[in-house]
């Protein structure tokens, strides 16, 4: 049966780079763990091909969410093991936002950005993360300033919608 | 989603109904990308334009959220290593081969058991049955990546025909919302199977027991999932 292998090949061809980039973020830049995570995610897809039914939503969104879920599980297992070592000291009161929560928040935002179209993601990265003005972003991207403005107008709305869908905002 | 202008303004002012010339500036404004002069002009405009003010109110949450991702990570984009695909394909083949071996073993074991039973019945010897199942103890399940809070406990009991899985759960949700919940068993090296499903309502405890043909040591993981396969709770031996 090569159908399974065709599925994996097709997923890897269409989403491989984006999924690896996503996994690398989830693994804090550790390439070995990122590869493990991509493998586990694709194996899940292979075991649950019904989850990839286009009528049930975007394949990329499913892959990203599955990878994030697996990364969170792995993270919690590590955190639990670390917690077990300290047995004879009184546990510190938990800070309001744990390291995990913070990481999960960052991953969620990264995932939302990855779900945007490349042109939307691009203007958000230039204008927000690189701190460029409309004029500077226009020069870097080789498009008129008016286009940068209209793209950011639509990009922030698309982002808002994705975050709503992911349950971050409502 | 575009914000809808809420109709004509309550009081006459500089704002006139119709397309607003500043409509497209809101994204650049909240991202902090307008030049100081444009920014000042846009803020003067905001004071007179309710639709633009509404739009900004809708989007105001975004800079704070974007700021939770550090710029370096946000900009990273890489290509997957060429070794990754062969590795995943090898894992798929290995899992398929393991599943085939297991099916074969199960068949052989079934034949052996049938022969043994025939012999026992034939010579009229009564076999002592193994002691009854160990008492059921519940353990908490780990909570998945949820928006709704759930407390779930799981009990596992080995039986001659497989494993009895008992689940008790309570959804903390005040609304009348209901969810379809699936109980999924992930055996090691074989495909997952759903062994039960039910409808859950916030605040109403549910107790469910179901049986799977896998023995406890063959089970890798048990999950409660929603119908779209979001994990809401999981347990792993």
Coordinates of N, CA and C in Angstrom, one line a residue, chain B residues 1-179:
Chain B
X1 N -12.9 40.6 9.0 CA -14.3 41.1 9.1 C -14.2 42.7 9.1
X2 N -15.0 43.3 8.3 CA -15.0 44.7 8.2 C -16.0 45.2 9.2
X3 N -15.7 46.3 9.9 CA -16.6 46.9 10.8 C -17.7 47.6 10.0
X4 N -18.9 47.5 10.5 CA -20.0 48.2 9.8 C -20.2 49.6 10.4
X5 N -20.3 50.6 9.5 CA -20.6 51.9 10.0 C -21.9 51.9 10.7
X6 N -22.1 52.4 11.9 CA -23.3 52.3 12.6 C -24.4 53.3 12.1
X7 N -24.4 53.7 10.9 CA -25.4 54.6 10.4 C -25.0 56.0 10.5
X8 N -25.9 56.9 10.2 CA -25.5 58.4 10.3 C -25.2 58.8 11.7
X9 N -24.3 59.7 11.9 CA -23.9 60.1 13.2 C -25.1 60.8 14.0
X10 N -25.0 60.7 15.3 CA -26.1 61.2 16.1 C -26.2 62.8 15.9
X11 N -25.0 63.4 15.9 CA -25.0 64.8 15.8 C -24.3 65.2 14.5
X12 N -24.7 66.3 13.9 CA -24.0 66.7 12.7 C -22.6 67.1 13.0
X13 N -21.6 66.8 12.2 CA -20.2 67.2 12.5 C -19.4 67.0 11.3
X14 N -18.1 67.1 11.4 CA -17.3 66.9 10.2 C -17.4 65.6 9.6
X15 N -17.9 64.6 10.3 CA -18.0 63.2 9.7 C -19.2 63.2 8.8
X16 N -18.9 62.7 7.6 CA -20.0 62.6 6.6 C -20.2 61.1 6.3
X17 N -21.4 60.6 6.2 CA -21.6 59.2 5.8 C -20.9 58.9 4.5
X18 N -20.6 57.7 4.2 CA -19.9 57.3 3.0 C -18.5 56.8 3.2
X19 N -17.8 56.4 2.2 CA -16.5 55.9 2.4 C -15.6 56.9 3.1
X20 N -14.9 56.5 4.1 CA -14.0 57.4 4.9 C -12.6 57.4 4.3
X21 N -12.1 58.5 4.0 CA -10.7 58.5 3.4 C -9.6 57.9 4.3
X22 N -9.9 57.8 5.6 CA -8.9 57.3 6.5 C -9.1 55.8 6.8
X23 N -10.2 55.2 6.2 CA -10.6 53.9 6.5 C -9.4 52.8 6.6
X24 N -8.5 52.9 5.6 CA -7.5 51.9 5.5 C -6.3 52.2 6.4
X25 N -6.3 53.3 7.1 CA -5.1 53.6 7.9 C -5.1 52.9 9.3
X26 N -6.2 52.2 9.7 CA -6.3 51.7 11.0 C -5.2 50.7 11.3
X27 N -4.9 49.8 10.4 CA -3.9 48.7 10.6 C -2.6 49.3 10.9
X28 N -2.1 50.3 10.0 CA -0.8 50.9 10.2 C -0.8 51.7 11.5
X29 N -1.9 52.2 11.9 CA -2.0 53.0 13.1 C -1.8 52.1 14.4
X30 N -2.5 51.0 14.4 CA -2.4 50.2 15.6 C -1.0 49.4 15.7
X31 N -0.4 49.2 14.5 CA 0.9 48.6 14.5 C 2.0 49.6 14.8
X32 N 1.7 50.8 14.8 CA 2.7 51.9 15.1 C 3.5 52.2 13.9
X33 N 3.0 52.1 12.7 CA 3.8 52.3 11.5 C 3.5 53.6 10.8
X34 N 2.6 54.4 11.3 CA 2.4 55.7 10.7 C 3.5 56.7 11.1
X35 N 3.9 57.6 10.3 CA 4.9 58.6 10.6 C 4.2 59.5 11.7
X36 N 5.1 60.3 12.5 CA 4.5 61.1 13.5 C 3.5 62.1 13.0
X37 N 3.7 62.6 11.8 CA 2.7 63.6 11.2 C 1.4 62.9 10.9
X38 N 1.5 61.7 10.2 CA 0.3 61.0 9.8 C -0.5 60.5 11.1
X39 N 0.3 60.2 12.1 CA -0.3 59.7 13.3 C -1.1 60.8 14.0
X40 N -0.6 62.0 14.0 CA -1.3 63.1 14.6 C -2.5 63.4 13.8
X41 N -2.4 63.4 12.5 CA -3.5 63.7 11.6 C -4.6 62.6 11.8
X42 N -4.2 61.3 11.9 CA -5.2 60.2 12.1 C -5.9 60.4 13.4
X43 N -5.1 60.7 14.5 CA -5.8 60.9 15.8 C -6.8 62.0 15.8
X44 N -6.4 63.1 15.1 CA -7.4 64.2 15.0 C -8.7 63.7 14.3
X45 N -8.5 62.9 13.2 CA -9.6 62.4 12.5 C -10.5 61.5 13.4
X46 N -9.8 60.6 14.2 CA -10.5 59.7 15.1 C -11.5 60.4 16.0
X47 N -11.1 61.6 16.4 CA -12.0 62.3 17.3 C -13.3 62.7 16.7
X48 N -13.3 62.7 15.3 CA -14.5 63.1 14.6 C -15.2 61.9 13.9
X49 N -14.7 60.7 13.9 CA -15.2 59.6 13.1 C -15.5 58.4 13.9
X50 N -16.8 58.2 14.3 CA -17.2 57.0 15.1 C -16.8 55.7 14.4
X51 N -17.1 55.5 13.1 CA -16.7 54.2 12.6 C -15.2 53.8 12.7
X52 N -14.3 54.8 12.5 CA -12.9 54.5 12.7 C -12.6 54.3 14.1
X53 N -13.3 55.0 15.0 CA -13.0 54.7 16.5 C -13.5 53.3 16.8
X54 N -14.6 52.9 16.3 CA -15.1 51.5 16.5 C -14.1 50.5 16.0
X55 N -13.6 50.7 14.8 CA -12.6 49.8 14.2 C -11.4 49.7 15.1
X56 N -10.9 50.8 15.6 CA -9.7 50.8 16.4 C -10.0 50.0 17.7
X57 N -11.2 50.2 18.3 CA -11.6 49.5 19.5 C -11.6 48.0 19.2
X58 N -12.0 47.6 18.1 CA -12.0 46.1 17.7 C -10.6 45.5 17.6
X59 N -9.7 46.4 17.2 CA -8.4 45.9 16.9 C -7.3 46.1 18.0
X60 N -7.8 46.9 19.0 CA -6.8 47.4 20.0 C -6.1 46.2 20.8
X61 N -6.8 45.1 20.8 CA -6.2 43.9 21.6 C -4.9 43.4 20.8
X62 N -4.8 43.6 19.5 CA -3.8 42.9 18.8 C -2.4 43.2 19.1
X63 N -2.0 44.5 19.2 CA -0.6 44.8 19.5 C -0.1 44.0 20.8
X64 N -0.9 44.0 21.8 CA -0.5 43.3 23.0 C -0.3 41.8 22.8
X65 N -1.2 41.2 22.0 CA -1.0 39.8 21.7 C 0.2 39.5 20.8
X66 N 0.4 40.4 19.8 CA 1.5 40.2 18.9 C 2.8 40.3 19.7
X67 N 2.8 41.2 20.7 CA 4.0 41.4 21.5 C 4.4 40.2 22.4
X68 N 3.5 39.2 22.5 CA 3.9 38.1 23.3 C 4.8 37.1 22.5
X69 N 5.0 37.4 21.3 CA 5.9 36.6 20.5 C 7.2 37.5 20.2
X70 N 8.4 36.9 20.5 CA 9.5 37.8 20.3 C 9.8 38.0 18.8
X71 N 10.4 39.1 18.5 CA 10.6 39.4 17.0 C 11.4 38.4 16.3
X72 N 12.5 37.9 17.0 CA 13.3 36.9 16.4 C 12.6 35.7 15.9
X73 N 11.8 35.2 16.9 CA 11.1 34.0 16.6 C 10.0 34.2 15.5
X74 N 9.4 35.4 15.5 CA 8.4 35.7 14.5 C 8.9 35.7 13.1
X75 N 10.2 36.1 13.0 CA 10.8 36.3 11.7 C 11.4 35.0 11.1
X76 N 11.5 34.0 12.0 CA 12.2 32.8 11.5 C 11.4 32.0 10.5
X77 N 12.0 31.7 9.4 CA 11.4 30.8 8.4 C 12.5 29.9 7.9
X78 N 12.2 28.6 7.9 CA 13.3 27.7 7.5 C 12.7 26.7 6.5
X79 N 13.6 25.9 5.9 CA 13.1 24.8 5.0 C 13.4 23.5 5.8
X80 N 12.5 22.6 5.6 CA 12.6 21.3 6.3 C 13.8 20.6 5.8
X81 N 14.6 19.9 6.7 CA 15.8 19.2 6.3 C 15.4 18.0 5.3
X82 N 16.2 17.8 4.3 CA 15.9 16.7 3.3 C 15.7 15.3 3.9
X83 N 16.3 15.1 5.1 CA 16.3 13.8 5.7 C 14.9 13.5 6.4
X84 N 14.1 14.6 6.5 CA 12.9 14.4 7.3 C 11.9 13.5 6.6
X85 N 11.7 13.7 5.3 CA 10.6 12.8 4.7 C 11.0 11.3 4.7
X86 N 12.3 11.0 4.3 CA 12.6 9.5 4.4 C 12.4 9.0 5.8
X87 N 12.7 9.8 6.8 CA 12.6 9.3 8.2 C 11.1 9.0 8.5
X88 N 10.2 9.9 8.1 CA 8.8 9.7 8.4 C 8.2 8.5 7.7
X89 N 8.7 8.4 6.4 CA 8.2 7.3 5.6 C 8.6 5.9 6.2
X90 N 9.9 5.9 6.7 CA 10.4 4.7 7.4 C 9.6 4.4 8.6
X91 N 9.2 5.4 9.4 CA 8.4 5.2 10.6 C 7.0 4.7 10.2
X92 N 6.4 5.2 9.1 CA 5.1 4.7 8.7 C 5.2 3.2 8.3
X93 N 6.3 2.8 7.6 CA 6.5 1.4 7.2 C 6.7 0.5 8.4
X94 N 7.4 1.0 9.4 CA 7.7 0.2 10.6 C 6.4 0.0 11.4
X95 N 5.6 1.1 11.5 CA 4.3 0.9 12.2 C 3.4 0.0 11.5
X96 N 3.4 0.0 10.2 CA 2.5 -0.9 9.4 C 2.9 -2.3 9.6
X97 N 4.2 -2.6 9.6 CA 4.8 -3.9 9.7 C 4.4 -4.4 11.1
X98 N 4.6 -3.6 12.1 CA 4.3 -4.0 13.5 C 2.8 -4.4 13.7
X99 N 1.9 -3.6 13.0 CA 0.5 -3.9 13.1 C 0.2 -5.2 12.4
X100 N 0.8 -5.5 11.3 CA 0.6 -6.8 10.6 C 1.1 -7.9 11.5
X101 N 2.3 -7.8 12.1 CA 2.8 -8.9 13.0 C 1.8 -9.1 14.1
X102 N 1.3 -8.0 14.7 CA 0.4 -8.2 15.8 C -0.9 -8.9 15.4
X103 N -1.4 -8.6 14.2 CA -2.7 -9.2 13.8 C -2.4 -10.7 13.6
X104 N -1.3 -11.0 13.1 CA -0.9 -12.4 12.8 C -0.9 -13.2 14.2
X105 N -0.2 -12.6 15.1 CA 0.0 -13.2 16.4 C -1.4 -13.4 17.1
X106 N -2.3 -12.4 17.0 CA -3.6 -12.5 17.6 C -4.3 -13.7 17.0
X107 N -4.2 -13.9 15.7 CA -4.9 -15.0 15.0 C -4.4 -16.3 15.5
X108 N -3.0 -16.4 15.5 CA -2.4 -17.7 16.0 C -2.9 -18.0 17.4
X109 N -2.8 -16.9 18.3 CA -3.2 -17.1 19.7 C -4.6 -17.6 19.8
X110 N -5.5 -17.1 18.9 CA -6.9 -17.4 18.9 C -7.1 -18.9 18.6
X111 N -6.3 -19.4 17.6 CA -6.4 -20.8 17.2 C -5.9 -21.7 18.3
X112 N -4.8 -21.3 18.9 CA -4.3 -22.1 20.0 C -5.3 -22.2 21.2
X113 N -5.9 -21.0 21.5 CA -6.9 -21.0 22.6 C -8.1 -21.9 22.3
X114 N -8.5 -21.9 21.0 CA -9.7 -22.7 20.6 C -9.3 -24.2 20.8
X115 N -8.1 -24.5 20.3 CA -7.7 -25.9 20.4 C -7.6 -26.3 21.9
X116 N -7.0 -25.5 22.7 CA -6.9 -25.8 24.2 C -8.3 -26.0 24.8
X117 N -9.2 -25.1 24.4 CA -10.6 -25.1 25.0 C -11.2 -26.4 24.6
X118 N -11.1 -26.8 23.3 CA -11.7 -28.1 22.8 C -11.1 -29.2 23.6
X119 N -9.8 -29.2 23.9 CA -9.2 -30.3 24.7 C -9.8 -30.4 26.1
X120 N -9.9 -29.2 26.7 CA -10.4 -29.1 28.1 C -11.8 -29.6 28.2
X121 N -12.6 -29.1 27.3 CA -14.0 -29.6 27.3 C -14.1 -31.1 27.0
X122 N -13.2 -31.5 26.1 CA -13.2 -32.9 25.6 C -13.0 -33.9 26.8
X123 N -12.0 -33.5 27.7 CA -11.7 -34.5 28.7 C -12.4 -34.1 30.1
X124 N -13.2 -33.1 30.0 CA -14.1 -32.8 31.2 C -13.3 -32.3 32.4
X125 N -12.2 -31.6 32.2 CA -11.5 -31.0 33.4 C -12.0 -29.6 33.5
X126 N -12.3 -29.2 34.8 CA -12.7 -27.9 35.0 C -11.5 -27.0 35.3
X127 N -11.4 -25.9 34.5 CA -10.2 -25.0 34.8 C -10.6 -24.0 35.8
X128 N -9.7 -23.7 36.7 CA -9.9 -22.6 37.7 C -9.8 -21.3 36.9
X129 N -10.9 -20.5 37.1 CA -10.8 -19.2 36.4 C -9.8 -18.3 37.1
X130 N -9.2 -17.4 36.4 CA -8.3 -16.5 37.1 C -9.1 -15.6 38.1
X131 N -8.4 -15.1 39.1 CA -9.1 -14.3 40.2 C -9.8 -13.1 39.5
X132 N -10.8 -12.6 40.2 CA -11.6 -11.6 39.6 C -10.8 -10.3 39.3
X133 N -11.3 -9.4 38.6 CA -10.6 -8.2 38.3 C -10.2 -7.4 39.5
X134 N -9.0 -6.7 39.4 CA -8.6 -5.9 40.5 C -9.6 -4.8 40.8
X135 N -9.7 -4.2 42.0 CA -10.7 -3.2 42.2 C -10.4 -1.9 41.4
X136 N -11.4 -1.3 41.0 CA -11.3 -0.1 40.1 C -10.8 1.1 40.9
X137 N -9.7 1.7 40.5 CA -9.3 3.0 41.2 C -9.2 4.0 40.1
X138 N -9.7 5.2 40.4 CA -9.7 6.3 39.4 C -8.5 7.2 39.6
X139 N -8.0 7.6 38.5 CA -6.8 8.5 38.5 C -7.2 9.7 37.7
X140 N -6.7 10.9 38.0 CA -7.1 12.1 37.2 C -6.5 12.0 35.8
X141 N -7.2 12.5 34.8 CA -6.7 12.6 33.5 C -6.1 14.0 33.3
X142 N -5.1 14.1 32.4 CA -4.5 15.4 32.2 C -5.4 16.2 31.3
X143 N -5.4 17.5 31.5 CA -6.3 18.3 30.7 C -5.7 18.7 29.4
X144 N -6.4 18.7 28.3 CA -5.9 19.1 27.0 C -5.9 20.6 26.8
X145 N -5.8 21.0 25.6 CA -5.6 22.4 25.2 C -7.0 23.0 25.1
X146 N -7.7 23.2 26.2 CA -9.1 23.5 26.1 C -9.5 24.9 26.4
X147 N -10.6 25.3 25.9 CA -11.2 26.6 26.3 C -12.2 26.3 27.5
X148 N -12.8 25.1 27.5 CA -13.7 24.8 28.5 C -13.0 23.9 29.6
X149 N -13.2 24.2 30.9 CA -12.5 23.5 31.9 C -13.3 22.2 32.2
X150 N -12.5 21.1 32.3 CA -13.1 19.8 32.6 C -12.3 19.1 33.6
X151 N -13.0 18.4 34.5 CA -12.3 17.5 35.5 C -12.6 16.1 35.0
X152 N -11.6 15.3 34.8 CA -11.9 14.0 34.3 C -11.0 13.0 35.1
X153 N -11.6 11.8 35.4 CA -10.8 10.7 36.1 C -11.0 9.5 35.2
X154 N -10.0 8.6 35.3 CA -10.1 7.4 34.5 C -9.8 6.2 35.4
X155 N -10.5 5.1 35.2 CA -10.2 3.9 35.9 C -10.0 2.8 34.8
X156 N -8.9 1.9 35.1 CA -8.6 0.9 34.1 C -8.7 -0.5 34.8
X157 N -9.3 -1.4 34.1 CA -9.4 -2.7 34.7 C -9.2 -3.8 33.6
X158 N -8.2 -4.6 33.9 CA -7.9 -5.7 32.9 C -9.0 -6.7 33.0
X159 N -9.4 -7.2 31.9 CA -10.4 -8.3 31.8 C -9.9 -9.3 30.8
X160 N -10.5 -10.5 30.9 CA -10.1 -11.5 30.0 C -10.3 -11.1 28.5
X161 N -11.3 -10.3 28.3 CA -11.6 -9.9 26.9 C -10.9 -8.6 26.5
X162 N -10.2 -8.0 27.4 CA -9.5 -6.7 27.0 C -9.4 -5.8 28.2
X163 N -9.7 -4.6 28.1 CA -9.6 -3.6 29.2 C -10.9 -2.8 29.3
X164 N -11.4 -2.8 30.5 CA -12.5 -1.9 30.8 C -12.0 -0.5 31.1
X165 N -12.5 0.4 30.4 CA -12.1 1.8 30.6 C -13.3 2.6 31.2
X166 N -13.2 3.1 32.4 CA -14.3 3.9 33.0 C -13.8 5.3 33.2
X167 N -14.7 6.2 32.8 CA -14.4 7.6 32.9 C -15.5 8.4 33.6
X168 N -15.0 9.3 34.5 CA -16.0 10.2 35.2 C -15.6 11.6 34.8
X169 N -16.5 12.4 34.3 CA -16.0 13.8 34.0 C -17.1 14.8 34.3
X170 N -16.7 16.0 34.5 CA -17.5 17.1 34.8 C -17.0 18.3 34.0
X171 N -17.9 19.0 33.3 CA -17.6 20.2 32.5 C -18.0 21.4 33.3
X172 N -17.1 22.3 33.5 CA -17.4 23.5 34.2 C -17.8 24.6 33.2
X173 N -19.1 24.6 32.9 CA -19.5 25.6 31.9 C -20.9 25.9 32.3
X174 N -21.2 27.2 32.4 CA -22.5 27.6 32.9 C -23.6 27.6 31.8
X175 N -23.1 27.7 30.6 CA -24.1 27.8 29.5 C -24.8 26.4 29.3
X176 N -25.8 26.4 28.5 CA -26.5 25.2 28.2 C -25.9 24.4 27.1
X177 N -24.7 24.9 26.7 CA -24.0 24.3 25.6 C -23.7 22.8 25.8
X178 N -23.9 22.0 24.7 CA -23.6 20.6 24.8 C -22.5 20.2 23.9
X179 N -21.7 19.2 24.3 CA -20.6 18.7 23.4 C -20.8 17.2 23.1

